[in-house]
C-alpha positions as a LaTeX table, in Angstrom:
\begin{tabular}{lrrr}
\hline
Residue & $x$ (\AA) & $y$ (\AA) & $z$ (\AA) \\
\hline
Gln1 & 1.74 & $-17.48$ & $-25.52$ \\
Val2 & 2.64 & $-14.57$ & $-23.27$ \\
Gln3 & 5.57 & $-15.06$ & $-20.92$ \\
Leu4 & 6.05 & $-13.38$ & $-17.55$ \\
Glu5 & 9.41 & $-12.67$ & $-15.92$ \\
Glu6 & 9.80 & $-11.48$ & $-12.34$ \\
Ser7 & 12.70 & $-9.43$ & $-10.99$ \\
Gly8 & 13.61 & $-7.36$ & $-7.95$ \\
Gly9 & 13.63 & $-9.97$ & $-5.23$ \\
Gly10 & 16.35 & $-10.48$ & $-2.67$ \\
Ser11 & 17.13 & $-10.26$ & 1.02 \\
Val12 & 16.14 & $-7.41$ & 3.28 \\
Gln13 & 15.96 & $-6.73$ & 7.00 \\
Pro14 & 12.63 & $-6.47$ & 8.80 \\
Gly15 & 11.08 & $-3.07$ & 8.22 \\
Gly16 & 12.80 & $-2.74$ & 4.85 \\
Ser17 & 11.33 & $-2.36$ & 1.37 \\
Leu18 & 11.54 & $-4.09$ & $-1.97$ \\
Arg19 & 9.87 & $-3.62$ & $-5.34$ \\
Leu20 & 9.11 & $-6.61$ & $-7.49$ \\
Ser21 & 8.64 & $-6.24$ & $-11.24$ \\
Cys22 & 6.93 & $-8.58$ & $-13.68$ \\
Lys23 & 7.56 & $-7.91$ & $-17.35$ \\
Ala24 & 5.22 & $-9.42$ & $-19.90$ \\
Ser25 & 6.39 & $-10.45$ & $-23.36$ \\
Glu26 & 3.08 & $-9.19$ & $-24.72$ \\
Tyr27 & 0.62 & $-6.78$ & $-23.19$ \\
Asn28 & $-2.55$ & $-6.79$ & $-25.24$ \\
Tyr29 & $-4.55$ & $-8.00$ & $-22.26$ \\
Arg30 & $-6.58$ & $-4.99$ & $-21.29$ \\
Gln31 & $-9.47$ & $-7.16$ & $-20.21$ \\
Tyr32 & $-7.38$ & $-9.42$ & $-18.03$ \\
Cys33 & $-6.46$ & $-9.66$ & $-14.38$ \\
Met34 & $-2.85$ & $-9.71$ & $-13.23$ \\
Ala35 & $-1.81$ & $-10.71$ & $-9.76$ \\
Trp36 & 0.95 & $-11.53$ & $-7.32$ \\
Phe37 & 0.97 & $-14.75$ & $-5.34$ \\
Arg38 & 3.47 & $-16.11$ & $-2.86$ \\
Gln39 & 4.37 & $-19.46$ & $-1.42$ \\
Ser40 & 6.66 & $-20.19$ & 1.49 \\
Ser41 & 8.11 & $-23.53$ & 2.44 \\
Gly42 & 5.52 & $-25.93$ & 3.77 \\
Lys43 & 2.60 & $-23.60$ & 3.10 \\
Glu44 & $-0.07$ & $-23.31$ & 0.47 \\
Arg45 & 0.23 & $-20.68$ & $-2.22$ \\
Glu46 & $-1.63$ & $-17.52$ & $-1.28$ \\
Gly47 & $-2.81$ & $-14.51$ & $-3.21$ \\
Val48 & $-1.22$ & $-11.19$ & $-2.35$ \\
Ala49 & $-2.66$ & $-8.57$ & $-4.68$ \\
Ser50 & $-4.40$ & $-8.20$ & $-8.02$ \\
Ile51 & $-5.09$ & $-5.50$ & $-10.58$ \\
Tyr52 & $-7.56$ & $-5.42$ & $-13.45$ \\
Ile53 & $-5.58$ & $-4.19$ & $-16.44$ \\
Gly54 & $-8.48$ & $-2.50$ & $-18.18$ \\
Asp55 & $-9.33$ & 0.02 & $-15.46$ \\
Gly56 & $-6.55$ & $-0.32$ & $-12.88$ \\
Thr57 & $-8.81$ & $-1.49$ & $-10.06$ \\
Thr58 & $-6.67$ & $-3.09$ & $-7.37$ \\
Tyr59 & $-7.25$ & $-5.58$ & $-4.59$ \\
Ile60 & $-4.91$ & $-6.22$ & $-1.66$ \\
Thr61 & $-5.26$ & $-9.15$ & 0.72 \\
Asn62 & $-5.47$ & $-8.59$ & 4.46 \\
Pro63 & $-2.00$ & $-9.90$ & 5.47 \\
Val64 & $-0.28$ & $-7.20$ & 3.38 \\
Ala65 & $-2.87$ & $-4.41$ & 3.36 \\
Gly66 & $-1.32$ & $-1.07$ & 4.22 \\
Arg67 & 2.18 & $-2.33$ & 3.41 \\
Phe68 & 2.06 & $-3.62$ & $-0.18$ \\
Thr69 & 0.90 & $-1.78$ & $-3.31$ \\
Ile70 & 0.25 & $-3.23$ & $-6.76$ \\
Ser71 & 0.53 & $-1.12$ & $-9.90$ \\
Gln72 & 1.09 & $-1.40$ & $-13.63$ \\
Asp73 & 2.91 & 0.49 & $-16.35$ \\
Asn74 & 1.25 & $-0.33$ & $-19.64$ \\
Ala75 & 3.92 & 1.40 & $-21.71$ \\
Lys76 & 6.59 & $-0.82$ & $-20.15$ \\
Lys77 & 4.37 & $-3.93$ & $-20.13$ \\
Thr78 & 5.25 & $-4.30$ & $-16.47$ \\
Leu79 & 3.44 & $-5.14$ & $-13.27$ \\
Tyr80 & 4.87 & $-4.00$ & $-9.94$ \\
Leu81 & 4.55 & $-4.94$ & $-6.30$ \\
Asn82 & 5.88 & $-2.35$ & $-3.87$ \\
Met83 & 6.51 & $-3.91$ & $-0.48$ \\
Asp84 & 7.13 & $-1.73$ & 2.58 \\
Asn85 & 7.61 & $-2.55$ & 6.25 \\
Leu86 & 8.52 & $-6.11$ & 5.37 \\
Lys87 & 8.19 & $-8.78$ & 8.02 \\
Pro88 & 9.87 & $-12.18$ & 8.34 \\
Glu89 & 6.55 & $-13.83$ & 7.55 \\
Asp90 & 6.62 & $-12.14$ & 4.13 \\
Ser91 & 9.54 & $-14.38$ & 3.16 \\
Ala92 & 8.43 & $-16.54$ & 0.25 \\
Met93 & 8.73 & $-17.22$ & $-3.44$ \\
Tyr94 & 6.67 & $-14.59$ & $-5.21$ \\
Tyr95 & 4.94 & $-15.26$ & $-8.53$ \\
Cys96 & 3.15 & $-12.98$ & $-10.94$ \\
Ala97 & 0.26 & $-14.34$ & $-12.93$ \\
Leu98 & $-2.13$ & $-13.39$ & $-15.71$ \\
Gly99 & $-5.71$ & $-14.59$ & $-15.82$ \\
Ser100 & $-8.84$ & $-14.06$ & $-17.91$ \\
Tyr101 & $-11.13$ & $-12.84$ & $-15.14$ \\
Leu102 & $-13.82$ & $-10.22$ & $-15.28$ \\
Pro103 & $-13.36$ & $-7.01$ & $-13.27$ \\
Tyr104 & $-15.54$ & $-8.14$ & $-10.36$ \\
Glu105 & $-13.76$ & $-11.52$ & $-10.29$ \\
Cys106 & $-10.21$ & $-10.15$ & $-10.20$ \\
Gly107 & $-10.15$ & $-9.55$ & $-6.45$ \\
Pro108 & $-11.99$ & $-12.66$ & $-5.23$ \\
Ala109 & $-10.00$ & $-14.86$ & $-7.61$ \\
Ile110 & $-6.77$ & $-14.44$ & $-5.67$ \\
Gln111 & $-8.48$ & $-15.63$ & $-2.51$ \\
Thr112 & $-9.58$ & $-18.89$ & $-4.10$ \\
Pro113 & $-7.35$ & $-21.83$ & $-3.12$ \\
Gly114 & $-5.74$ & $-23.45$ & $-6.12$ \\
Val115 & $-7.07$ & $-20.85$ & $-8.53$ \\
Asp116 & $-5.92$ & $-21.22$ & $-12.14$ \\
Phe117 & $-4.52$ & $-18.01$ & $-13.52$ \\
Gly118 & $-3.46$ & $-19.49$ & $-16.83$ \\
Val119 & $-0.05$ & $-17.88$ & $-17.16$ \\
Trp120 & 2.58 & $-17.82$ & $-14.41$ \\
Gly121 & 6.07 & $-16.46$ & $-14.02$ \\
Gln122 & 8.97 & $-18.57$ & $-12.75$ \\
Gly123 & 8.93 & $-16.92$ & $-9.36$ \\
Ile124 & 11.43 & $-14.88$ & $-7.41$ \\
Gln125 & 12.63 & $-15.26$ & $-3.84$ \\
Val126 & 12.07 & $-12.65$ & $-1.14$ \\
Thr127 & 13.77 & $-13.19$ & 2.21 \\
Val128 & 13.17 & $-10.98$ & 5.23 \\
Ser129 & 15.62 & $-11.64$ & 8.01 \\
Ser130 & 17.78 & $-9.85$ & 10.52 \\
\hline
\end{tabular}
């Protein structure tokens, strides 16, 4: 089974930037949806962004729209999340995930509470604090 490994987290001041990476052990999933989720202490997990591997269509949720960008590098088998203008409320454990969703499902799926994405990374911490 494919394995996902996140990297790039850490601590940053408000207004700063970070780029998260998620490397897949295999990447023959051109008809799959990959996504970033986050969960902070005491809160439910929430979707952040998704991308349909086959055509690169992306979806960004409202709390991070205009600040976060999701992208992929197929040659490197890697998913990215570029995060700019970070706010304290962005502090959370961030997870990448891989799911077998159709193109039109890839965006709505990350807004579904408790959605099952099949394959998850271990998570990586992002802390935004002055």
